[in-house]
Short mmCIF file of C-alpha atoms in Angstrom, two decimals:
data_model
loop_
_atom_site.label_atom_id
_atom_site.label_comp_id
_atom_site.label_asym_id
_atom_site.label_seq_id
_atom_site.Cartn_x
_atom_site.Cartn_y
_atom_site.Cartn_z
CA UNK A 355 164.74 72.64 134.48
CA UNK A 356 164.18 72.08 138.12
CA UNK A 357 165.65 69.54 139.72
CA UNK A 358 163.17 66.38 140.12
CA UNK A 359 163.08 64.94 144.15
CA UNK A 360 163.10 60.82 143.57
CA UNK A 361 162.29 58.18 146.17
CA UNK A 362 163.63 54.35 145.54
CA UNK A 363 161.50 51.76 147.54
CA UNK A 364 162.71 48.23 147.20
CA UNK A 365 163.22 45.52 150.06
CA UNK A 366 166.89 44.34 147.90
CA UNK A 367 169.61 46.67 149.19
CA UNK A 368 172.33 45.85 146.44
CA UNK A 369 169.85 46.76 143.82
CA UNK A 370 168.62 50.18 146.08
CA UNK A 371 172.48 51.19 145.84
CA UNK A 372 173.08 50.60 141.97
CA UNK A 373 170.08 52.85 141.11
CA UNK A 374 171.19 55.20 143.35
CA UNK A 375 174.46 55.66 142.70
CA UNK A 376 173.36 55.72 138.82
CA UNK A 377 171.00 58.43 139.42
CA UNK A 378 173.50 60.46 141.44
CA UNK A 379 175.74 60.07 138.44
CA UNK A 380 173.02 61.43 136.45
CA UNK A 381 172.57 64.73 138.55
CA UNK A 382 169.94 63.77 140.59
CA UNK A 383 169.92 63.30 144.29
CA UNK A 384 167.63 60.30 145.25
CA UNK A 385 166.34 58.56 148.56
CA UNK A 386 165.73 55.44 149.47
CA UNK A 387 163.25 53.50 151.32
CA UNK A 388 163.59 49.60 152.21
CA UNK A 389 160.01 49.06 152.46
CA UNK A 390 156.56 51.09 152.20
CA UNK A 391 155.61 51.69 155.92
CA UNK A 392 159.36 53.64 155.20
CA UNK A 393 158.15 55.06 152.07
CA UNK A 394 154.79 56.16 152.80
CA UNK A 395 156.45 58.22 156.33
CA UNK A 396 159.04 59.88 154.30
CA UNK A 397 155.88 61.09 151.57
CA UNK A 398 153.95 62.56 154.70
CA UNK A 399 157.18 64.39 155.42
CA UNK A 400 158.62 65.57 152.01
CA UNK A 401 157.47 66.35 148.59
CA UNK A 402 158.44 64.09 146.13
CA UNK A 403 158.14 64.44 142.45
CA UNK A 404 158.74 60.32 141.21
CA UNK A 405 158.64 57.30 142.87
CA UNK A 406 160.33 53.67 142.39
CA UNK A 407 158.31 51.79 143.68
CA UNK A 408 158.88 47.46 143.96
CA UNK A 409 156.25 44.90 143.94
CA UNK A 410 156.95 42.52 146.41
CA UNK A 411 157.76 43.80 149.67
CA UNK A 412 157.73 42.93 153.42
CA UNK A 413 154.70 44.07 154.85
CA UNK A 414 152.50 46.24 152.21
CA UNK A 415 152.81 45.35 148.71
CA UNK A 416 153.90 47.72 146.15
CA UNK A 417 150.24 48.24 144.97
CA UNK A 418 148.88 48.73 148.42
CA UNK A 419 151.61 51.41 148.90
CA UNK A 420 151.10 52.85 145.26
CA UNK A 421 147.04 53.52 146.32
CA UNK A 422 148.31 55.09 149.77
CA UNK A 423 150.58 57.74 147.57
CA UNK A 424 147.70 58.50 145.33
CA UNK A 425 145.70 59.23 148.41
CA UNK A 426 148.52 61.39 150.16
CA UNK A 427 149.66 63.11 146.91
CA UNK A 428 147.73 62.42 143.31
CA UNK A 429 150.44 64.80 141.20
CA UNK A 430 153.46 62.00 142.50
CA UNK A 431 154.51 59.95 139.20
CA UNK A 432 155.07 56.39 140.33
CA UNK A 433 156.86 53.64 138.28
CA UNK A 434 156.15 50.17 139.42
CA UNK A 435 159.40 47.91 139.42
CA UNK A 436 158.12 44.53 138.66
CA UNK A 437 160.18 40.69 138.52
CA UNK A 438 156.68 39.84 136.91
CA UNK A 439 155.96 40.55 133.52
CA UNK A 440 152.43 39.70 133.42
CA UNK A 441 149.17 41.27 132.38
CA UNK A 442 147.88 41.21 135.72
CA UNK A 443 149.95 43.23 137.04
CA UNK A 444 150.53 45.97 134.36
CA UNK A 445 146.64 46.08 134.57
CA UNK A 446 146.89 46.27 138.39
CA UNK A 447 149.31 49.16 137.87
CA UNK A 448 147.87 51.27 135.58
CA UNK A 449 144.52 50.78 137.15
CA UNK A 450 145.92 52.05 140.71
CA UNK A 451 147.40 55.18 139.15
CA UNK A 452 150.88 54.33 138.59
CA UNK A 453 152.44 56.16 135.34
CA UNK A 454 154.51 53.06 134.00
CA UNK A 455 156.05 50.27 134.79
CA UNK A 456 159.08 48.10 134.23
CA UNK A 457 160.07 44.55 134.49
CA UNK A 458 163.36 43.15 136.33
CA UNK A 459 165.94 42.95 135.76
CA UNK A 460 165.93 46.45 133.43
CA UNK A 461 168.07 48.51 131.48
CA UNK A 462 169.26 51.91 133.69
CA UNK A 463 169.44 53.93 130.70
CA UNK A 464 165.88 52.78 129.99
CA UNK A 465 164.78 53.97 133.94
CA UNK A 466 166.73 57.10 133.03
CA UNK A 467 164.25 57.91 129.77
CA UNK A 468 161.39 57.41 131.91
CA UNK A 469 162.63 59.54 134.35
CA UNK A 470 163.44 62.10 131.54
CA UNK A 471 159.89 62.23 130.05
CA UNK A 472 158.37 62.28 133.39
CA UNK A 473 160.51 65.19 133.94
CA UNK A 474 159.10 67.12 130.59
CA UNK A 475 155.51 66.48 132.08
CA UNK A 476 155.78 67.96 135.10
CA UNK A 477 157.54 70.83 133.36
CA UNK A 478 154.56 71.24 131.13
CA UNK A 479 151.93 71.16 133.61
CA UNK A 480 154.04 73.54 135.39
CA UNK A 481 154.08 75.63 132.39
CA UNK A 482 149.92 74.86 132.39
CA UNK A 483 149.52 75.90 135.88
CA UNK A 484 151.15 79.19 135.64
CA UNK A 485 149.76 80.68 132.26
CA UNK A 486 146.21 79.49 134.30
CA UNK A 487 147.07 81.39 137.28
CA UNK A 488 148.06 84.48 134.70
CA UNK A 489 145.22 84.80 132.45
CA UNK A 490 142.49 83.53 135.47
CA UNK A 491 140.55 80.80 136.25
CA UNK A 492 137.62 82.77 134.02
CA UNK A 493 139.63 81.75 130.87
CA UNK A 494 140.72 78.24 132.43
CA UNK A 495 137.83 75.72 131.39
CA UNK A 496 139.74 73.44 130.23
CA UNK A 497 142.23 70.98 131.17
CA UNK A 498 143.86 67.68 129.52
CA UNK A 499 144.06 64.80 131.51
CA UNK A 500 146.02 62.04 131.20
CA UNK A 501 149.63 59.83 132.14
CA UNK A 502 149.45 57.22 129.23
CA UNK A 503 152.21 56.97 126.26
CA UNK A 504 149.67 58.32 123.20
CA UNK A 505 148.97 61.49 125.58
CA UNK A 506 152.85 61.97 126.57
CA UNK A 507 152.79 61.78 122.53
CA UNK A 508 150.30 64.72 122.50
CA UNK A 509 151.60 67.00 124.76
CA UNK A 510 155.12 66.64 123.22
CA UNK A 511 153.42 67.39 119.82
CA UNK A 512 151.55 70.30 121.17
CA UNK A 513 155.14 71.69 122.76
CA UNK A 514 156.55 71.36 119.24
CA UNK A 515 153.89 73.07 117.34
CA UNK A 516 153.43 75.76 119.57
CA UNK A 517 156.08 78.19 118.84
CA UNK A 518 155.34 78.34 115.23
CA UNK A 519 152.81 79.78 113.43
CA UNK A 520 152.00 76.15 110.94
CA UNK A 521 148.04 75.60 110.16
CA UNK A 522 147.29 72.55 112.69
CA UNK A 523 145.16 69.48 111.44
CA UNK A 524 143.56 67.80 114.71
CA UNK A 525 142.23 64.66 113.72
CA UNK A 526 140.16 62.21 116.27
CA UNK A 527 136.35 60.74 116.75
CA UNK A 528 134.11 63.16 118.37
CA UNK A 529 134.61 63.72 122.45
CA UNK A 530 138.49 63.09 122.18
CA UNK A 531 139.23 66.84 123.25
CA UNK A 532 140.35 68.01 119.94
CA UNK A 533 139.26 71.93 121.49
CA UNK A 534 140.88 71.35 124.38
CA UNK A 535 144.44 70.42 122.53
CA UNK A 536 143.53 73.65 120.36
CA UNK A 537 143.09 75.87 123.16
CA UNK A 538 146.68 74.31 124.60
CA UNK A 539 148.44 75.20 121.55
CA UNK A 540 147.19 78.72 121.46
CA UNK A 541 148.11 79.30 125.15
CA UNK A 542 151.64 77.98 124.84
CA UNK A 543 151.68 80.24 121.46
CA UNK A 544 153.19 83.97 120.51
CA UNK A 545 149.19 84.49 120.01
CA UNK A 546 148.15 83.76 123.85
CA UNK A 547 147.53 86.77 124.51
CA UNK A 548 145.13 87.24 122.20
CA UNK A 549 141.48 85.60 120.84
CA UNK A 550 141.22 82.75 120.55
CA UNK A 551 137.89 81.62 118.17
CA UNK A 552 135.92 79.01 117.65
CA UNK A 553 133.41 78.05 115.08
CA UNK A 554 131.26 74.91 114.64
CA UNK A 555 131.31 74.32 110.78
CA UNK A 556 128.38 71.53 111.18
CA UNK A 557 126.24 73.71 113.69
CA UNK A 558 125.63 77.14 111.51
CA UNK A 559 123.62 76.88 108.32
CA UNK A 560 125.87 76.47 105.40
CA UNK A 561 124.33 80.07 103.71
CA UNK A 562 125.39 81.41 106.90
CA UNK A 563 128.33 79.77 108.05
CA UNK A 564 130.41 82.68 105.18
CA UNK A 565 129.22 85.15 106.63
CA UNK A 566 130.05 84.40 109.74
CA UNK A 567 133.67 83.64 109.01
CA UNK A 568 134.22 86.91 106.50
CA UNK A 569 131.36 88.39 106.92
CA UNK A 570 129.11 90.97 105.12
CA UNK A 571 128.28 94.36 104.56
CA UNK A 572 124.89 95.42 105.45
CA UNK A 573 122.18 95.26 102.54
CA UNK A 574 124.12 92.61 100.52
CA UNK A 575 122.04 90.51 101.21
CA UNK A 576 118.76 89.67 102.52
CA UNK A 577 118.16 90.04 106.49
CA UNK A 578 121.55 91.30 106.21
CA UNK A 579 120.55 94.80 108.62
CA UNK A 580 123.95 95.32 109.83
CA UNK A 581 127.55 95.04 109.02
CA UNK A 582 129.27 92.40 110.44
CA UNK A 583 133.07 91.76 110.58
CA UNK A 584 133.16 88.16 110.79
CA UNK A 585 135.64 85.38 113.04
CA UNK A 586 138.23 86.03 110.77
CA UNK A 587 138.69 89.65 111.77
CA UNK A 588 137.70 89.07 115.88
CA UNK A 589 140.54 86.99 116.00
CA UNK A 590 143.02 88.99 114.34
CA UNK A 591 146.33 88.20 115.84
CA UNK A 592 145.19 85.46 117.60
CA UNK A 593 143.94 81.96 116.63
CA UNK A 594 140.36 80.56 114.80
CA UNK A 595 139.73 77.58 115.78
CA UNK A 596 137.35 75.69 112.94
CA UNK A 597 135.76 72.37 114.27
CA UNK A 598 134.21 69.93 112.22
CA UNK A 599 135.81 71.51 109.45
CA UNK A 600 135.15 68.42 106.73
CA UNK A 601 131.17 69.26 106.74
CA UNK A 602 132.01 72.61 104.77
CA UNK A 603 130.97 72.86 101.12
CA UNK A 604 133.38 73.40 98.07
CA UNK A 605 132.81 76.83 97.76
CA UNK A 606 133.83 77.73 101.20
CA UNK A 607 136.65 75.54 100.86
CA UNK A 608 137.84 77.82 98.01
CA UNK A 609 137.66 81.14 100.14
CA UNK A 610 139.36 79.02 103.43
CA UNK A 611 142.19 78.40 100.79
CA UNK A 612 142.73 81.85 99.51
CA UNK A 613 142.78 82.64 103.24
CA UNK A 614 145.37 80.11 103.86
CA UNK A 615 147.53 81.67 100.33
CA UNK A 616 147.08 84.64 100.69
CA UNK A 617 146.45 86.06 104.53
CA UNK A 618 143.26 87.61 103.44
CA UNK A 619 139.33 87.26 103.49
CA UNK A 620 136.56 89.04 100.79
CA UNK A 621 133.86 90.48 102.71
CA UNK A 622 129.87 89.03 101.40
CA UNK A 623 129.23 92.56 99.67
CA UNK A 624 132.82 94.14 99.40
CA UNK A 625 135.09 94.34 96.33
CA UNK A 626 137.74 95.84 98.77
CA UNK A 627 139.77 92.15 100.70
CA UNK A 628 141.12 92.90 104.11
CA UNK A 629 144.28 91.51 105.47
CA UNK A 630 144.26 89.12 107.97
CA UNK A 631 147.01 87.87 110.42
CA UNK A 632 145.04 84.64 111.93
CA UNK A 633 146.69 81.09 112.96
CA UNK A 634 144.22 78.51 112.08
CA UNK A 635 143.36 74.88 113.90
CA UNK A 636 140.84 73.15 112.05
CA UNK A 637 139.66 69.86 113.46
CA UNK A 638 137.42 66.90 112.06
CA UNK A 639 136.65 63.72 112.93
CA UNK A 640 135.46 62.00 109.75
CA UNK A 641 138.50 60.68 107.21
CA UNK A 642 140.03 63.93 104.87
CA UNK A 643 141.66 61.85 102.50
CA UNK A 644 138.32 59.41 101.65
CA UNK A 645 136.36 62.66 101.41
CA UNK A 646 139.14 63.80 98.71
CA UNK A 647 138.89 61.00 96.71
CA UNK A 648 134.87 61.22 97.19
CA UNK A 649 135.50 64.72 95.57
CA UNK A 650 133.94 65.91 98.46
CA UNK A 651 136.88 67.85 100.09
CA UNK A 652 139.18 70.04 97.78
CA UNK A 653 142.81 67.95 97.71
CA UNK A 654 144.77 71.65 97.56
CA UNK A 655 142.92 72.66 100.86
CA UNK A 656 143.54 69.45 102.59
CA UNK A 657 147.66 69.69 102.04
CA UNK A 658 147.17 73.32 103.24
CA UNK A 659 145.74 72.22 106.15
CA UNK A 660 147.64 68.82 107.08
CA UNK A 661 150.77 70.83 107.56
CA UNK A 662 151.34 68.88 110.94
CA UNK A 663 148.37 66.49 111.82
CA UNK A 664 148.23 65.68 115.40
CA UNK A 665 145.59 62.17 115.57
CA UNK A 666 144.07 62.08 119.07
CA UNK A 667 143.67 58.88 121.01
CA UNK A 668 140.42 57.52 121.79
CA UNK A 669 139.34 56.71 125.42
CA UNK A 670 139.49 53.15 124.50
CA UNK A 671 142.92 53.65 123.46
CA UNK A 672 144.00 55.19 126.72
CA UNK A 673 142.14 53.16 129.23
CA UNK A 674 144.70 53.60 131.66
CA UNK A 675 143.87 56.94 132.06
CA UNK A 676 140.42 56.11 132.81
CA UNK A 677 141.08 55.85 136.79
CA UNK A 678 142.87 59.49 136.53
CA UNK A 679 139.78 61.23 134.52
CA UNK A 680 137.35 60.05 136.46
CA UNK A 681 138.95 61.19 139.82
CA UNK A 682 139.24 64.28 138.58
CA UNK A 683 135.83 64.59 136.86
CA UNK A 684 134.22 63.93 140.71
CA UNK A 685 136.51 66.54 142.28
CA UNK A 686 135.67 68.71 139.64
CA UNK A 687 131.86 68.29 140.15
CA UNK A 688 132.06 68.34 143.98
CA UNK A 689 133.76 71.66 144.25
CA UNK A 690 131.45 73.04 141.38
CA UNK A 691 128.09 71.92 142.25
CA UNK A 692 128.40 70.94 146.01
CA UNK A 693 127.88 67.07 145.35
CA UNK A 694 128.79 64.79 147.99
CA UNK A 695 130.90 61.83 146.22
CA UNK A 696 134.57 61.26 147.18
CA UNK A 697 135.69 58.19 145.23
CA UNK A 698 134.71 55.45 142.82
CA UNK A 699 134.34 51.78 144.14
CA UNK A 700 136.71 49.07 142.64
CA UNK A 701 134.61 47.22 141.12
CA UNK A 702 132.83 50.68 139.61
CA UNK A 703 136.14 51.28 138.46
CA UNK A 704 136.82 48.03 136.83
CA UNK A 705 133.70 48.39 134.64
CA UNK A 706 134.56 51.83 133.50
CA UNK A 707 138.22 51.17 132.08
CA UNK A 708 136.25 47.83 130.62
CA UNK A 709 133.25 50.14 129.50
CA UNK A 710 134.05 51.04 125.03
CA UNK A 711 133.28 54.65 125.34
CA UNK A 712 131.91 55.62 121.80
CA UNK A 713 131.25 58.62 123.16
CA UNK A 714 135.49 59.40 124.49
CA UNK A 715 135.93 61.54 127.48
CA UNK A 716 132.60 63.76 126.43
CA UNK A 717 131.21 60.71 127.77
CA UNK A 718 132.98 59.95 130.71
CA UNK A 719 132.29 63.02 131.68
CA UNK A 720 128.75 62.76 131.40
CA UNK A 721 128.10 59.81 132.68
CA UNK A 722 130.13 60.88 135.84
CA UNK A 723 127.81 63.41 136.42
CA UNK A 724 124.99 62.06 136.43
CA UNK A 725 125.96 59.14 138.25
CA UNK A 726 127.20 61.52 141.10
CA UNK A 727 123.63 63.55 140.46
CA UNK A 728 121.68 60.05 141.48
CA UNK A 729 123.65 58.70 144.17
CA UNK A 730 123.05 58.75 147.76
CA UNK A 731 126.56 57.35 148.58
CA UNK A 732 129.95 59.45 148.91
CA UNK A 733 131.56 56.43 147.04
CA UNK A 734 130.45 55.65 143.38
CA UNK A 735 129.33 52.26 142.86
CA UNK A 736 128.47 49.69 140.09
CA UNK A 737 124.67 50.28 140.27
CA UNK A 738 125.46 53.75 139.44
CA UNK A 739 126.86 53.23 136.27
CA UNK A 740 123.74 50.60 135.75
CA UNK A 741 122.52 53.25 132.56
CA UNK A 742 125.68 52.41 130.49
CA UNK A 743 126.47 49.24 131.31
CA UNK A 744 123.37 47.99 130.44
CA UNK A 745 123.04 49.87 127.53
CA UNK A 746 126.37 47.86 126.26
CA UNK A 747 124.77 45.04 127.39
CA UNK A 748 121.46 45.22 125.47
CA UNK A 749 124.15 46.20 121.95
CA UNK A 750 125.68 43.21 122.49
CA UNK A 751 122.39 41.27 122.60
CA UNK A 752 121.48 42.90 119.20
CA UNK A 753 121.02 40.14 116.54
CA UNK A 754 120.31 41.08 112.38
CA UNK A 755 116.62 42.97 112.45
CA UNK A 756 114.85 40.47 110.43
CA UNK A 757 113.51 43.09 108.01
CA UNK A 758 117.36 43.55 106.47
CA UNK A 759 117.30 40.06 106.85
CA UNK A 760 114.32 39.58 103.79
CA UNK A 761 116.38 43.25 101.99
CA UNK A 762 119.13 40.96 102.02
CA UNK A 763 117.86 37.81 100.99
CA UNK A 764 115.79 39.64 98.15
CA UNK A 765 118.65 41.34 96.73
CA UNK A 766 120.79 38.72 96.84
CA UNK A 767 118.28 36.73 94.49
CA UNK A 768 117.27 39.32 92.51
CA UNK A 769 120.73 40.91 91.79
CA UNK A 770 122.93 37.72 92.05
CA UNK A 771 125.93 39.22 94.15
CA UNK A 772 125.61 42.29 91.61
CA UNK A 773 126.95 45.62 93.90
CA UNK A 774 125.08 43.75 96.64
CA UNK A 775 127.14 45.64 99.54
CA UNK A 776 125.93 48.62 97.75
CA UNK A 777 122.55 47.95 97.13
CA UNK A 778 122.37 46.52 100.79
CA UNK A 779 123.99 49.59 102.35
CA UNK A 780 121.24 52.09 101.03
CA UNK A 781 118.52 49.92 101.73
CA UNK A 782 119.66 49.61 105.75
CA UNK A 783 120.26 53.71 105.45
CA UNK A 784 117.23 54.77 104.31
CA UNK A 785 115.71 52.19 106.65
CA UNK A 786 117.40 53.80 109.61
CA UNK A 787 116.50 57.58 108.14
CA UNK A 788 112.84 57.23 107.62
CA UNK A 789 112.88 55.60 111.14
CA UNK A 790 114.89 57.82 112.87
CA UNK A 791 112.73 60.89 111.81
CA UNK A 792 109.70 58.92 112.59
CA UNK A 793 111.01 58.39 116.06
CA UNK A 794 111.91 62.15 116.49
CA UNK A 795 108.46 63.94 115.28
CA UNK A 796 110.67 64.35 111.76
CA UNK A 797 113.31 66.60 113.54
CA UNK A 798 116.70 66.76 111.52
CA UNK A 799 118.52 67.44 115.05
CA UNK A 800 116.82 64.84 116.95
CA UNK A 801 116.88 62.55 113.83
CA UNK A 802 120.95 63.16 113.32
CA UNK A 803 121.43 62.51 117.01
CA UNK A 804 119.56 59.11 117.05
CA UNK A 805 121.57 57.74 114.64
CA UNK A 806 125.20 59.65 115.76
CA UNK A 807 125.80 61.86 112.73
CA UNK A 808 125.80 65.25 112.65
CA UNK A 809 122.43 67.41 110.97
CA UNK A 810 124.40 68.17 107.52
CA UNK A 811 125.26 64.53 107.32
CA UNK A 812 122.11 63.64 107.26
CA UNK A 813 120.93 66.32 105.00
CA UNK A 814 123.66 64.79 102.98
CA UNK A 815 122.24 61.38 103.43
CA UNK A 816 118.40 62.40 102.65
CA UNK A 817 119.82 64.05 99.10
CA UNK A 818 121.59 60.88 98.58
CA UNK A 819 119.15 58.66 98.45
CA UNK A 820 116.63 60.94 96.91
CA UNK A 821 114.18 60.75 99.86
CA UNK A 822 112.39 63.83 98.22
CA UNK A 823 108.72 63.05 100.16
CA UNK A 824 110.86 63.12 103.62
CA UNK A 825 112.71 66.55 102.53
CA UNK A 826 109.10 67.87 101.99
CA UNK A 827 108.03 66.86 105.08
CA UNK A 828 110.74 67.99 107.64
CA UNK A 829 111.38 71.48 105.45
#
């Protein structure tokens, strides 16, 4: 491991010296500034890896220096050193980029741990930055952002799951970056140099989706013209990644268990099974262990698969990071697509860490686009985020529709508290269904998106309730 260059700022001398001279006992080989005009000169100079950085100083503040060494150098890890213990200021903190903070007076040892795990970051991006530069930025799409605890917690899981060759069980709501974690452990694998698959269990048509995992010989089956070898055999030696992996049927989840038991696949038309040597990620964002107990999701597949589950943090979770995506998000754009934004205002900024995300960083991403698309300003401002924020706004407004009002008073008169929840429940859903296809020209696609479930959920939904005039309709 390299060794890290640290720089101390703090206006108290004795306490400069006793971190100091406990670092140097450590192995390291620190600076020290007595104030931030100090500070920020020696950054311009040198390259420094972490920072100490105090509060309350003589001239700039702490928080005024921290958003000058964001501007000079966005990959320096700053810890605020604070006498204050107040939400104000770990907000402010976070919010200007720092990576922690810690209150006075502190435990060295626990300065020392932060250190260390800033240390194993910067080694990992390291690690990050030089598989990119040998497999080329044609391969390099993708890239996971973030400083908080719960993503120190994910790369540290994806360093430990790496080297061996255990199924993975990504768990997280949709737009969390469940690929992009996939994708990281099959580049820091024995398998990176070789495919890596994916395949969207909810996008391809359930009598298709087999086929396009085993695949098929040609004739054995109709508009079967050619053989086909299937994902399974692509990625041989490498990694299949299957997203969305709880919308697959039971039958399917019989064959994904044999492949999982027995490291091979039957072919649709073949008597002959071929041997396979593929690690597989599967991913899913609804609950596994419900959908056992629904007996929609076979229980021996499911302990196959949740050999070591990794949960992913929502954006909500991990607002601090918020400031750091979206900084990255408009450099990304501007050196893609030519767009003339540099920054996000304050206040901007503000509302986005305050914003709920349903959507995670998907959205984020998304709505920095287009934000950046429609402004005429190098510098991101509230009204440019009006199309969210007001779209939050108007949810919050929302207020019982009074038509499940009458369902509800109906069926709690008819049925006396009888199952009401459940009787309730279908009423609102095939409400909602029959309105949602209405709305979308009785498109499943459109339909599923309106209401934020996927096109086999709703297929599910529509069976459910035995909306046969609808399935007539749309088919």
């Amino acid at each position: 491991m390299e060794e890290k260059r640290i720089l101390i700022v703090d206006d108290e001398e004795s306490l400069l010296k006793v971190i100091k001279k406990f670092l140097e006992k450590k192995g390291y080989q620190p600076e020290t500034a007595k104030d931030g005009e100090k500070a920020l000169s020696l950054i311009k100079k040198e390259e420094y890896d972490i920072v100490l950085l105090d509060v309350r100083m003589p001239g700039k503040s702490g928080f005024e220096v921290l958003r000058e060494i964001r501007n000079l150098n966005p990959s320096i890890f700053v810890i605020i050193m604070t006498a204050q213990n107040t939400m104000d200021n770990a907000i402010e903190a976070m919010k200007n980029g720092a990576y922690d903070y810690i209150v006075k007076p502190f435990d060295l040892d626990e300065l020392h741990l932060l250190i260390e795990r800033i240390e194993q970051l910067i080694d990992l991006q390291g690690e990050v930055k030089a598989l990119r530069a040998e497999l080329g930025d044609h391969q390099q799409k993708w890239t996971i952002i973030g400083k908080s605890q719960k993503m120190q917690d994910i790369f540290k899981a994806i360093g430990k799951v790496a080297g061996s060759d255990a199924t993975i069980l990504l768990l997280g709501e949709s737009g969390t970056g469940k690929e992009l974690v996939a994708r990281a452990i099959h580049s820091h694998s024995r398998r990176a140099g070789k495919p890596f698959l994916k395949v969207n269990c909810a996008a391809i048509p359930r009598d298709l989706l087999e086929s396009e995992l085993f695949g098929h010989r040609k004739g054995s089956f109709t508009g079967a013209v050619d053989s086909q070898q299937g994902k399974f055999v692509y990625a041989q030696s490498g990694t299949l990644f299957l997203d969305e992996i709880g919308e697959t049927d039971i039958n399917l989840q019989s064959k994904l268990l044999r492949v999982l038991q027995d490291k091979e696949i039957d072919r649709v038309g073949e008597e002959q099974p071929v041997q396979v040597d593929v690690r597989i990620i599967a991913a899913t964002n609804i609950d596994l262990e419900k959908a056992v107990l629904e007996k929609k999701f076979r229980e021996d597949l499911y302990y196959r698969l949740n050999v070591f589950p990794i949960k992913l943090p929502s954006l909500r979770e991990r607002r601090e990071d918020i400031p750091l995506l979206a900084d990255y998000f408009i450099n990304k754009f501007a050196e893609e697509i030519s767009l003339n934004v540099s920054s996000i205002s304050e206040e901007a900024m503000e509302k986005l860490i305050q914003y709920s995300w349903p959507g995670n960083v998907r959205e984020l991403e998304n709505s920095i686009l287009r934000a950046m698309l429609a402004s005429r300003s190098k510098i991101l401002s509230e009204k440019d985020f009006s199309f969210i924020l007001k779209e939050e706004e108007d949810i919050e407004k929302i207020s019982l529709h009074p038509l499940i009002q009458q369902k509800f008073f109906r069926i709690l008169k008819e049925k006396k508290g009888e199952k009401i929840l459940l009787k309730i429940q279908r009423e609102v859903e095939e409400s909602l269904i029959k309105l949602a296809l209405k709305e979308s020209d009785n498109s499943q696609s459109k339909a599923a998106q309106l209401l934020g479930i996927n096109r086999n959920t709703l297929r599910k939904k529509i069976k459910e309730l035995k909306l046969d005039k609808i399935l007539k309709e749309i088919s």
